PDB file of C-alpha atoms in Angstrom:
ATOM      1  CA  MET A   1       6.993   8.259  68.131  1.00  0.00           C
ATOM      2  CA  ILE A   2       4.947   7.996  64.768  1.00  0.00           C
ATOM      3  CA  GLU A   3       7.082   9.266  61.768  1.00  0.00           C
ATOM      4  CA  LYS A   4       5.372  12.030  59.722  1.00  0.00           C
ATOM      5  CA  LYS A   5       4.256  11.231  56.365  1.00  0.00           C
ATOM      6  CA  LYS A   6       6.462  12.640  53.606  1.00  0.00           C
ATOM      7  CA  TYR A   7       5.834  13.813  50.283  1.00  0.00           C
ATOM      8  CA  CYS A   8       8.118  14.163  47.166  1.00  0.00           C
ATOM      9  CA  GLY A   9       7.917  14.617  43.410  1.00  0.00           C
ATOM     10  CA  LEU A  10       9.506  15.755  40.170  1.00  0.00           C
ATOM     11  CA  ILE A  11       7.988  18.791  38.796  1.00  0.00           C
ATOM     12  CA  THR A  12       9.092  19.903  35.235  1.00  0.00           C
ATOM     13  CA  ILE A  13       8.649  23.603  34.121  1.00  0.00           C
ATOM     14  CA  LEU A  14       8.062  23.670  30.342  1.00  0.00           C
ATOM     15  CA  GLY A  15       7.306  26.337  27.696  1.00  0.00           C
ATOM     16  CA  ARG A  16       8.866  27.931  24.640  1.00  0.00           C
ATOM     17  CA  SER A  17      11.917  30.223  24.945  1.00  0.00           C
ATOM     18  CA  ASN A  18      11.582  33.433  26.905  1.00  0.00           C
ATOM     19  CA  VAL A  19       8.142  32.965  28.654  1.00  0.00           C
ATOM     20  CA  GLY A  20       9.860  33.184  32.213  1.00  0.00           C
ATOM     21  CA  LYS A  21      10.545  29.585  33.137  1.00  0.00           C
ATOM     22  CA  SER A  22      13.781  30.496  34.831  1.00  0.00           C
ATOM     23  CA  THR A  23      12.663  33.487  36.583  1.00  0.00           C
ATOM     24  CA  LEU A  24       9.423  31.284  37.927  1.00  0.00           C
ATOM     25  CA  ILE A  25      11.802  28.391  39.298  1.00  0.00           C
ATOM     26  CA  ASN A  26      14.076  31.216  41.081  1.00  0.00           C
ATOM     27  CA  GLN A  27      10.840  32.484  42.871  1.00  0.00           C
ATOM     28  CA  LEU A  28       9.472  28.974  43.498  1.00  0.00           C
ATOM     29  CA  LEU A  29      12.716  28.287  45.297  1.00  0.00           C
ATOM     30  CA  GLY A  30      13.353  31.617  46.849  1.00  0.00           C
ATOM     31  CA  LYS A  31      16.813  31.618  45.552  1.00  0.00           C
ATOM     32  CA  LYS A  32      18.560  32.506  42.217  1.00  0.00           C
ATOM     33  CA  ILE A  33      19.525  29.166  40.588  1.00  0.00           C
ATOM     34  CA  SER A  34      18.663  29.527  36.779  1.00  0.00           C
ATOM     35  CA  ILE A  35      20.104  32.477  34.744  1.00  0.00           C
ATOM     36  CA  THR A  36      17.723  34.742  33.079  1.00  0.00           C
ATOM     37  CA  SER A  37      17.804  37.455  30.027  1.00  0.00           C
ATOM     38  CA  HIS A  38      15.533  38.706  27.511  1.00  0.00           C
ATOM     39  CA  LYS A  39      17.614  36.819  24.999  1.00  0.00           C
ATOM     40  CA  THR A  40      15.896  33.503  23.728  1.00  0.00           C
ATOM     41  CA  GLN A  41      17.576  30.284  24.675  1.00  0.00           C
ATOM     42  CA  THR A  42      19.341  31.578  27.800  1.00  0.00           C
ATOM     43  CA  THR A  43      18.807  28.265  29.257  1.00  0.00           C
ATOM     44  CA  ARG A  44      20.893  25.494  27.620  1.00  0.00           C
ATOM     45  CA  TYR A  45      20.534  22.580  30.264  1.00  0.00           C
ATOM     46  CA  PRO A  46      18.067  21.508  32.542  1.00  0.00           C
ATOM     47  CA  ILE A  47      18.673  22.911  35.929  1.00  0.00           C
ATOM     48  CA  ILE A  48      17.353  20.882  38.881  1.00  0.00           C
ATOM     49  CA  GLY A  49      16.263  22.934  42.088  1.00  0.00           C
ATOM     50  CA  ILE A  50      15.084  21.472  45.372  1.00  0.00           C
ATOM     51  CA  ASN A  51      12.422  23.237  47.593  1.00  0.00           C
ATOM     52  CA  THR A  52      11.868  21.310  50.907  1.00  0.00           C
ATOM     53  CA  LYS A  53       9.165  22.777  53.250  1.00  0.00           C
ATOM     54  CA  ASP A  54       8.676  20.417  56.368  1.00  0.00           C
ATOM     55  CA  ILE A  55       7.100  17.253  54.938  1.00  0.00           C
ATOM     56  CA  TYR A  56       7.093  18.444  51.288  1.00  0.00           C
ATOM     57  CA  GLN A  57       9.962  18.278  49.004  1.00  0.00           C
ATOM     58  CA  SER A  58       9.591  19.567  45.354  1.00  0.00           C
ATOM     59  CA  ILE A  59      12.024  18.700  42.742  1.00  0.00           C
ATOM     60  CA  TYR A  60      11.784  21.199  40.029  1.00  0.00           C
ATOM     61  CA  ILE A  61      13.541  20.818  36.734  1.00  0.00           C
ATOM     62  CA  ASP A  62      13.884  24.192  34.550  1.00  0.00           C
ATOM     63  CA  THR A  63      14.088  23.113  30.879  1.00  0.00           C
ATOM     64  CA  PRO A  64      15.522  24.856  27.786  1.00  0.00           C
ATOM     65  CA  GLY A  65      12.868  26.138  25.546  1.00  0.00           C
ATOM     66  CA  LEU A  66      11.993  23.408  22.958  1.00  0.00           C
ATOM     67  CA  GLN A  67      13.838  23.400  19.796  1.00  0.00           C
ATOM     68  CA  ILE A  68      11.527  23.325  16.845  1.00  0.00           C
ATOM     69  CA  LYS A  69      13.951  23.566  13.841  1.00  0.00           C
ATOM     70  CA  LYS A  70      16.828  21.573  15.522  1.00  0.00           C
ATOM     71  CA  LYS A  71      19.419  22.623  13.064  1.00  0.00           C
ATOM     72  CA  ARG A  72      22.466  22.430  15.605  1.00  0.00           C
ATOM     73  CA  THR A  73      23.746  19.548  17.567  1.00  0.00           C
ATOM     74  CA  ILE A  74      22.847  21.311  20.838  1.00  0.00           C
ATOM     75  CA  ASP A  75      19.437  21.634  19.701  1.00  0.00           C
ATOM     76  CA  HIS A  76      18.984  18.027  19.585  1.00  0.00           C
ATOM     77  CA  PHE A  77      20.554  17.637  22.952  1.00  0.00           C
ATOM     78  CA  MET A  78      18.190  20.163  24.437  1.00  0.00           C
ATOM     79  CA  ASN A  79      15.266  18.348  23.099  1.00  0.00           C
ATOM     80  CA  ARG A  80      16.563  14.963  24.394  1.00  0.00           C
ATOM     81  CA  MET A  81      16.998  16.751  27.947  1.00  0.00           C
ATOM     82  CA  ILE A  82      13.346  18.094  27.984  1.00  0.00           C
ATOM     83  CA  ASN A  83      11.988  14.672  26.870  1.00  0.00           C
ATOM     84  CA  SER A  84      13.898  12.933  29.723  1.00  0.00           C
ATOM     85  CA  SER A  85      12.725  15.513  32.187  1.00  0.00           C
ATOM     86  CA  ILE A  86       8.918  15.188  31.195  1.00  0.00           C
ATOM     87  CA  LYS A  87       8.828  11.313  30.941  1.00  0.00           C
ATOM     88  CA  ASP A  88       8.210  10.603  34.605  1.00  0.00           C
ATOM     89  CA  ALA A  89       7.091  13.830  35.885  1.00  0.00           C
ATOM     90  CA  THR A  90       4.720  14.087  38.773  1.00  0.00           C
ATOM     91  CA  LEU A  91       3.544  17.339  37.436  1.00  0.00           C
ATOM     92  CA  ILE A  92       4.244  19.641  34.508  1.00  0.00           C
ATOM     93  CA  ILE A  93       4.084  23.456  34.880  1.00  0.00           C
ATOM     94  CA  PHE A  94       3.355  24.603  31.153  1.00  0.00           C
ATOM     95  CA  VAL A  95       4.374  28.295  31.172  1.00  0.00           C
ATOM     96  CA  VAL A  96       2.839  30.677  28.535  1.00  0.00           C
ATOM     97  CA  GLU A  97       2.854  34.393  27.876  1.00  0.00           C
ATOM     98  CA  SER A  98      -0.261  36.499  28.788  1.00  0.00           C
ATOM     99  CA  LEU A  99      -2.184  37.378  25.359  1.00  0.00           C
ATOM    100  CA  ASN A 100       0.654  36.069  23.247  1.00  0.00           C
ATOM    101  CA  TRP A 101      -0.153  32.490  21.954  1.00  0.00           C
ATOM    102  CA  THR A 102       2.338  31.376  19.152  1.00  0.00           C
ATOM    103  CA  LEU A 103       2.969  28.515  17.028  1.00  0.00           C
ATOM    104  CA  ASN A 104       5.807  27.363  19.225  1.00  0.00           C
ATOM    105  CA  ASP A 105       3.203  27.273  22.080  1.00  0.00           C
ATOM    106  CA  GLN A 106       1.038  25.158  20.084  1.00  0.00           C
ATOM    107  CA  ILE A 107       3.662  22.623  19.295  1.00  0.00           C
ATOM    108  CA  VAL A 108       4.686  22.345  23.020  1.00  0.00           C
ATOM    109  CA  CYS A 109       0.942  21.854  23.731  1.00  0.00           C
ATOM    110  CA  ASN A 110       0.768  19.372  21.366  1.00  0.00           C
ATOM    111  CA  LYS A 111       3.605  17.414  22.938  1.00  0.00           C
ATOM    112  CA  LEU A 112       1.696  17.764  26.211  1.00  0.00           C
ATOM    113  CA  ASN A 113      -1.550  16.541  25.071  1.00  0.00           C
ATOM    114  CA  VAL A 114      -0.460  12.989  24.789  1.00  0.00           C
ATOM    115  CA  LEU A 115       0.677  12.805  28.574  1.00  0.00           C
ATOM    116  CA  THR A 116      -0.979  11.254  31.383  1.00  0.00           C
ATOM    117  CA  CYS A 117       0.274  13.332  34.284  1.00  0.00           C
ATOM    118  CA  PRO A 118      -1.567  16.424  35.566  1.00  0.00           C
ATOM    119  CA  ILE A 119      -0.620  19.810  33.768  1.00  0.00           C
ATOM    120  CA  LEU A 120      -0.758  23.171  35.466  1.00  0.00           C
ATOM    121  CA  LEU A 121      -1.158  26.146  32.987  1.00  0.00           C
ATOM    122  CA  ALA A 122       0.724  29.009  34.286  1.00  0.00           C
ATOM    123  CA  ILE A 123       0.250  32.314  32.466  1.00  0.00           C
ATOM    124  CA  ASN A 124       2.985  34.750  33.157  1.00  0.00           C
ATOM    125  CA  LYS A 125       3.526  38.632  32.558  1.00  0.00           C
ATOM    126  CA  ILE A 126       0.003  39.502  33.769  1.00  0.00           C
ATOM    127  CA  ASP A 127       1.702  42.609  35.248  1.00  0.00           C
ATOM    128  CA  ASN A 128       2.336  43.830  31.737  1.00  0.00           C
ATOM    129  CA  LEU A 129      -1.558  43.680  30.888  1.00  0.00           C
ATOM    130  CA  THR A 130      -3.169  47.186  30.780  1.00  0.00           C
ATOM    131  CA  ASP A 131      -6.531  45.778  30.101  1.00  0.00           C
ATOM    132  CA  LYS A 132      -7.168  42.812  32.573  1.00  0.00           C
ATOM    133  CA  SER A 133     -10.546  42.259  30.961  1.00  0.00           C
ATOM    134  CA  LYS A 134      -8.760  40.202  28.236  1.00  0.00           C
ATOM    135  CA  LEU A 135      -7.365  37.772  30.331  1.00  0.00           C
ATOM    136  CA  LEU A 136     -10.737  35.757  30.776  1.00  0.00           C
ATOM    137  CA  PRO A 137     -11.391  35.295  27.116  1.00  0.00           C
ATOM    138  CA  TYR A 138      -7.657  34.071  26.774  1.00  0.00           C
ATOM    139  CA  ILE A 139      -8.051  31.716  29.694  1.00  0.00           C
ATOM    140  CA  SER A 140     -11.119  30.443  28.084  1.00  0.00           C
ATOM    141  CA  PHE A 141      -9.255  29.909  24.765  1.00  0.00           C
ATOM    142  CA  LEU A 142      -6.462  28.138  26.463  1.00  0.00           C
ATOM    143  CA  SER A 143      -8.630  25.799  28.521  1.00  0.00           C
ATOM    144  CA  LYS A 144      -9.837  24.290  25.334  1.00  0.00           C
ATOM    145  CA  LYS A 145      -6.377  23.180  24.451  1.00  0.00           C
ATOM    146  CA  ILE A 146      -5.897  20.565  27.078  1.00  0.00           C
ATOM    147  CA  ASN A 147      -7.808  19.386  30.311  1.00  0.00           C
ATOM    148  CA  PHE A 148      -5.436  21.286  32.697  1.00  0.00           C
ATOM    149  CA  LEU A 149      -5.320  20.483  36.164  1.00  0.00           C
ATOM    150  CA  GLU A 150      -5.664  24.295  37.048  1.00  0.00           C
ATOM    151  CA  VAL A 151      -4.887  27.644  35.385  1.00  0.00           C
ATOM    152  CA  VAL A 152      -3.077  30.156  37.285  1.00  0.00           C
ATOM    153  CA  PRO A 153      -2.407  33.730  36.031  1.00  0.00           C
ATOM    154  CA  PHE A 154       0.957  34.993  37.648  1.00  0.00           C
ATOM    155  CA  SER A 155       4.037  37.254  37.300  1.00  0.00           C
ATOM    156  CA  ALA A 156       7.170  35.886  37.848  1.00  0.00           C
ATOM    157  CA  LYS A 157       8.810  39.313  38.000  1.00  0.00           C
ATOM    158  CA  GLU A 158       6.676  40.816  40.498  1.00  0.00           C
ATOM    159  CA  LYS A 159       5.963  37.557  42.442  1.00  0.00           C
ATOM    160  CA  ILE A 160       2.247  37.668  41.891  1.00  0.00           C
ATOM    161  CA  ASN A 161       0.619  34.142  42.769  1.00  0.00           C
ATOM    162  CA  ILE A 162       3.715  32.412  43.104  1.00  0.00           C
ATOM    163  CA  ASN A 163       2.293  31.074  46.490  1.00  0.00           C
ATOM    164  CA  ILE A 164      -0.885  29.689  44.682  1.00  0.00           C
ATOM    165  CA  ILE A 165       1.591  27.674  42.240  1.00  0.00           C
ATOM    166  CA  ASN A 166       3.563  26.549  45.184  1.00  0.00           C
ATOM    167  CA  ASN A 167       0.400  25.187  47.017  1.00  0.00           C
ATOM    168  CA  ILE A 168      -0.917  23.498  43.922  1.00  0.00           C
ATOM    169  CA  VAL A 169       2.565  21.742  43.633  1.00  0.00           C
ATOM    170  CA  GLN A 170       2.339  20.747  47.220  1.00  0.00           C
ATOM    171  CA  LYS A 171      -1.171  19.188  47.006  1.00  0.00           C
ATOM    172  CA  ASN A 172      -0.166  17.064  44.062  1.00  0.00           C
ATOM    173  CA  LEU A 173       2.915  15.525  45.454  1.00  0.00           C
ATOM    174  CA  PRO A 174       2.712  11.832  46.267  1.00  0.00           C
ATOM    175  CA  GLU A 175       3.659  10.108  49.310  1.00  0.00           C
ATOM    176  CA  SER A 176       7.297   9.524  49.391  1.00  0.00           C
ATOM    177  CA  SER A 177      10.426   9.625  51.112  1.00  0.00           C
ATOM    178  CA  HIS A 178      12.590  12.778  50.500  1.00  0.00           C
ATOM    179  CA  TYR A 179      15.626  12.129  48.095  1.00  0.00           C
ATOM    180  CA  PHE A 180      17.666  15.242  49.234  1.00  0.00           C
ATOM    181  CA  SER A 181      18.293  16.702  52.384  1.00  0.00           C
ATOM    182  CA  LYS A 182      16.562  19.951  53.513  1.00  0.00           C
ATOM    183  CA  ASN A 183      19.859  21.821  52.900  1.00  0.00           C
ATOM    184  CA  ASN A 184      20.119  20.835  49.154  1.00  0.00           C
ATOM    185  CA  ILE A 185      18.909  23.395  46.842  1.00  0.00           C
ATOM    186  CA  ILE A 186      20.492  22.595  43.768  1.00  0.00           C
ATOM    187  CA  ASN A 187      22.063  19.315  42.112  1.00  0.00           C
ATOM    188  CA  CYS A 188      24.687  21.157  39.824  1.00  0.00           C
ATOM    189  CA  SER A 189      28.282  21.434  40.594  1.00  0.00           C
ATOM    190  CA  GLN A 190      29.959  24.821  41.838  1.00  0.00           C
ATOM    191  CA  ASN A 191      31.922  25.083  38.520  1.00  0.00           C
ATOM    192  CA  PHE A 192      28.764  24.606  36.485  1.00  0.00           C
ATOM    193  CA  MET A 193      26.882  27.348  38.524  1.00  0.00           C
ATOM    194  CA  VAL A 194      29.874  29.823  38.266  1.00  0.00           C
ATOM    195  CA  SER A 195      30.074  29.062  34.664  1.00  0.00           C
ATOM    196  CA  GLU A 196      26.398  30.020  34.131  1.00  0.00           C
ATOM    197  CA  ILE A 197      26.852  33.204  36.005  1.00  0.00           C
ATOM    198  CA  ILE A 198      29.473  34.036  33.649  1.00  0.00           C
ATOM    199  CA  ARG A 199      27.329  33.259  30.758  1.00  0.00           C
ATOM    200  CA  GLU A 200      24.650  35.220  32.053  1.00  0.00           C
ATOM    201  CA  SER A 201      26.746  38.345  32.451  1.00  0.00           C
ATOM    202  CA  LEU A 202      27.978  37.890  28.689  1.00  0.00           C
ATOM    203  CA  ILE A 203      24.461  37.754  27.531  1.00  0.00           C
ATOM    204  CA  ARG A 204      23.313  40.714  29.433  1.00  0.00           C
ATOM    205  CA  PHE A 205      26.432  42.798  28.463  1.00  0.00           C
ATOM    206  CA  LEU A 206      26.698  41.728  24.751  1.00  0.00           C
ATOM    207  CA  ASN A 207      22.948  41.327  24.154  1.00  0.00           C
ATOM    208  CA  LYS A 208      22.687  40.899  20.203  1.00  0.00           C
ATOM    209  CA  GLU A 209      26.444  40.955  19.801  1.00  0.00           C
ATOM    210  CA  LEU A 210      26.608  37.771  21.650  1.00  0.00           C
ATOM    211  CA  PRO A 211      27.779  34.633  19.543  1.00  0.00           C
ATOM    212  CA  TYR A 212      25.102  31.807  20.387  1.00  0.00           C
ATOM    213  CA  SER A 213      27.612  29.172  20.108  1.00  0.00           C
ATOM    214  CA  LEU A 214      29.953  30.699  22.913  1.00  0.00           C
ATOM    215  CA  ILE A 215      30.939  28.281  25.830  1.00  0.00           C
ATOM    216  CA  VAL A 216      31.981  29.083  29.311  1.00  0.00           C
ATOM    217  CA  ASN A 217      34.388  26.578  31.014  1.00  0.00           C
ATOM    218  CA  VAL A 218      35.294  27.252  34.683  1.00  0.00           C
ATOM    219  CA  GLU A 219      38.773  25.230  34.881  1.00  0.00           C
ATOM    220  CA  LYS A 220      39.668  25.770  38.354  1.00  0.00           C
ATOM    221  CA  ILE A 221      38.060  27.162  41.638  1.00  0.00           C
ATOM    222  CA  ILE A 222      40.757  27.520  44.385  1.00  0.00           C
ATOM    223  CA  LEU A 223      39.772  28.266  47.904  1.00  0.00           C
ATOM    224  CA  SER A 224      42.396  30.090  49.820  1.00  0.00           C
ATOM    225  CA  ASP A 225      43.223  29.718  53.532  1.00  0.00           C
ATOM    226  CA  HIS A 226      41.693  33.151  54.087  1.00  0.00           C
ATOM    227  CA  GLY A 227      38.303  32.106  52.592  1.00  0.00           C
ATOM    228  CA  ASP A 228      38.701  33.845  49.245  1.00  0.00           C
ATOM    229  CA  TYR A 229      38.135  32.201  45.899  1.00  0.00           C
ATOM    230  CA  ASN A 230      40.369  32.382  42.870  1.00  0.00           C
ATOM    231  CA  ILE A 231      38.629  31.412  39.785  1.00  0.00           C
ATOM    232  CA  TYR A 232      40.009  30.619  36.382  1.00  0.00           C
ATOM    233  CA  GLY A 233      37.669  30.617  33.344  1.00  0.00           C
ATOM    234  CA  LEU A 234      37.860  30.397  29.606  1.00  0.00           C
ATOM    235  CA  ILE A 235      35.367  31.810  27.171  1.00  0.00           C
ATOM    236  CA  PHE A 236      35.415  29.807  24.015  1.00  0.00           C
ATOM    237  CA  VAL A 237      34.208  31.474  20.662  1.00  0.00           C
ATOM    238  CA  GLU A 238      34.150  30.212  17.138  1.00  0.00           C
ATOM    239  CA  ASN A 239      36.676  32.705  15.318  1.00  0.00           C
ATOM    240  CA  VAL A 240      38.761  35.630  15.871  1.00  0.00           C
ATOM    241  CA  ASN A 241      35.944  38.049  15.000  1.00  0.00           C
ATOM    242  CA  GLN A 242      33.823  36.774  17.799  1.00  0.00           C
ATOM    243  CA  LYS A 243      36.913  37.061  20.130  1.00  0.00           C
ATOM    244  CA  LYS A 244      37.342  40.727  19.142  1.00  0.00           C
ATOM    245  CA  ILE A 245      33.350  41.208  20.010  1.00  0.00           C
ATOM    246  CA  VAL A 246      33.736  39.781  23.518  1.00  0.00           C
ATOM    247  CA  ILE A 247      37.066  41.405  24.369  1.00  0.00           C
ATOM    248  CA  GLY A 248      36.219  45.041  23.000  1.00  0.00           C
ATOM    249  CA  TYR A 249      38.170  47.913  22.310  1.00  0.00           C
ATOM    250  CA  LYS A 250      41.335  47.743  24.385  1.00  0.00           C
ATOM    251  CA  GLY A 251      39.816  44.997  26.660  1.00  0.00           C
ATOM    252  CA  GLU A 252      37.047  47.310  27.809  1.00  0.00           C
ATOM    253  CA  LYS A 253      34.127  44.832  27.374  1.00  0.00           C
ATOM    254  CA  ILE A 254      35.942  41.716  28.940  1.00  0.00           C
ATOM    255  CA  LYS A 255      36.914  43.977  31.807  1.00  0.00           C
ATOM    256  CA  MET A 256      33.222  44.950  32.529  1.00  0.00           C
ATOM    257  CA  ILE A 257      31.985  41.390  31.993  1.00  0.00           C
ATOM    258  CA  GLY A 258      34.490  40.181  34.665  1.00  0.00           C
ATOM    259  CA  ILE A 259      33.576  42.905  37.109  1.00  0.00           C
ATOM    260  CA  ILE A 260      29.742  42.112  36.604  1.00  0.00           C
ATOM    261  CA  SER A 261      30.482  38.372  36.928  1.00  0.00           C
ATOM    262  CA  ARG A 262      32.732  38.642  39.932  1.00  0.00           C
ATOM    263  CA  LYS A 263      30.006  40.621  41.987  1.00  0.00           C
ATOM    264  CA  ASN A 264      27.413  38.011  41.106  1.00  0.00           C
ATOM    265  CA  ILE A 265      29.719  35.054  41.730  1.00  0.00           C
ATOM    266  CA  GLU A 266      30.624  36.995  45.334  1.00  0.00           C
ATOM    267  CA  ILE A 267      26.927  36.864  46.103  1.00  0.00           C
ATOM    268  CA  PHE A 268      26.479  33.146  45.016  1.00  0.00           C
ATOM    269  CA  LEU A 269      29.344  32.107  47.063  1.00  0.00           C
ATOM    270  CA  ASN A 270      29.075  34.445  49.770  1.00  0.00           C
ATOM    271  CA  ALA A 271      32.748  35.301  49.720  1.00  0.00           C
ATOM    272  CA  LYS A 272      35.586  37.482  48.190  1.00  0.00           C
ATOM    273  CA  VAL A 273      36.464  36.485  44.584  1.00  0.00           C
ATOM    274  CA  TYR A 274      39.275  36.686  42.328  1.00  0.00           C
ATOM    275  CA  LEU A 275      38.154  36.153  38.926  1.00  0.00           C
ATOM    276  CA  ASN A 276      40.470  35.533  35.837  1.00  0.00           C
ATOM    277  CA  LEU A 277      38.897  35.170  32.549  1.00  0.00           C
ATOM    278  CA  TRP A 278      40.481  34.352  29.050  1.00  0.00           C
ATOM    279  CA  VAL A 279      38.873  34.343  25.622  1.00  0.00           C
ATOM    280  CA  LYS A 280      40.051  31.463  23.193  1.00  0.00           C
ATOM    281  CA  GLU A 281      38.951  30.380  19.818  1.00  0.00           C
ATOM    282  CA  LYS A 282      37.407  26.845  19.771  1.00  0.00           C
ATOM    283  CA  ASN A 283      38.983  23.995  17.902  1.00  0.00           C
ATOM    284  CA  ASP A 284      37.537  20.664  17.169  1.00  0.00           C
ATOM    285  CA  SER A 285      38.618  18.947  20.236  1.00  0.00           C
ATOM    286  CA  ILE A 286      36.738  21.781  22.314  1.00  0.00           C
ATOM    287  CA  ASN A 287      33.560  21.289  20.258  1.00  0.00           C
ATOM    288  CA  ASN A 288      33.823  17.341  20.949  1.00  0.00           C
ATOM    289  CA  GLN A 289      34.283  18.133  24.497  1.00  0.00           C
ATOM    290  CA  ASN A 290      31.003  20.136  24.610  1.00  0.00           C
ATOM    291  CA  ILE A 291      29.145  17.428  23.042  1.00  0.00           C
ATOM    292  CA  VAL A 292      30.268  15.091  25.656  1.00  0.00           C
ATOM    293  CA  TYR A 293      29.370  17.279  28.446  1.00  0.00           C
ATOM    294  CA  ASN A 294      25.999  17.535  26.930  1.00  0.00           C
ATOM    295  CA  SER A 295      25.707  13.834  27.040  1.00  0.00           C
ATOM    296  CA  SER A 296      27.109  13.377  30.271  1.00  0.00           C
ATOM    297  CA  TYR A 297      24.677  16.159  31.689  1.00  0.00           C
ATOM    298  CA  LEU A 298      21.903  14.123  29.996  1.00  0.00           C
ATOM    299  CA  ASN A 299      22.994  10.925  31.502  1.00  0.00           C
ATOM    300  CA  SER A 300      23.059  12.400  35.009  1.00  0.00           C
ATOM    301  CA  LEU A 301      19.547  13.754  34.565  1.00  0.00           C
ATOM    302  CA  ASN A 302      18.400  10.319  33.516  1.00  0.00           C
ATOM    303  CA  ASN A 303      20.177   8.629  36.701  1.00  0.00           C
ATOM    304  CA  LEU A 304      18.591  11.130  38.860  1.00  0.00           C
ATOM    305  CA  ILE A 305      15.119  10.404  37.603  1.00  0.00           C
ATOM    306  CA  ASN A 306      15.651   6.911  37.538  1.00  0.00           C
ATOM    307  CA  PHE A 307      16.768   7.062  41.294  1.00  0.00           C
ATOM    308  CA  ILE A 308      13.717   8.736  42.177  1.00  0.00           C
ATOM    309  CA  TYR A 309      11.362   6.619  40.462  1.00  0.00           C
TER     310      TYR A 309
END
């Protein structure tokens, strides 16, 4: 029996903050693996999602928005992660917003201009356009920036033209054996995904009150004999004032955050969940642990890319 040819490659989703990169990867995979919100810099670490359809395996990397000012240590880590993810990409999906080209878009575009791999331009949020006739001049304007492989207007929210992006990705995958089993959807640990779900609830519930430096650490996930999960999580903040913001008056905010998080974790784990959350102030050792964690994640990403290529 002749074995079928297989195709596999690394696809990096790139763009400035808040253009819909995380929503796009969720739609491409048909499953939510990356948290989303209207707040900028929701994604802090590259999330790797695997989409296997018959002979095709697409390994997607959802990157944080490129940090232009790089004021904080975490900003430098984000940019290092982004650079690692585009270095050996088979294809890059450059996501921009319809009729809203910014300086940050141009800076990302300048970074892409020196690359040799094909770049697909994906123009998001076309569902928000009241005058569709303005889209063609915008596409013409962007097409002069880079020699794009193709340009696809789409809506991540409304799932418009997601299938077109999927088909373009498949057509550009090189012949290669698959690196993950067909049941693999994400490379991240269960603890990491649960911590991201809690962080998403914090972002959505606290909105502008949310301290950016907030860290969520899932210490333990215990599976009971009955198939229930007991989860213990710590929310680290900078100071007592931030602690008060997260907890709220008489604990009302942290209670609601816990309820929202628990429901979403139950969907993710497909099981009953008992969630225990505490809010603590960070100290120097916790800050150092966070830097080590980021470095560890970056190394694992590099190892994965080296393994594939």
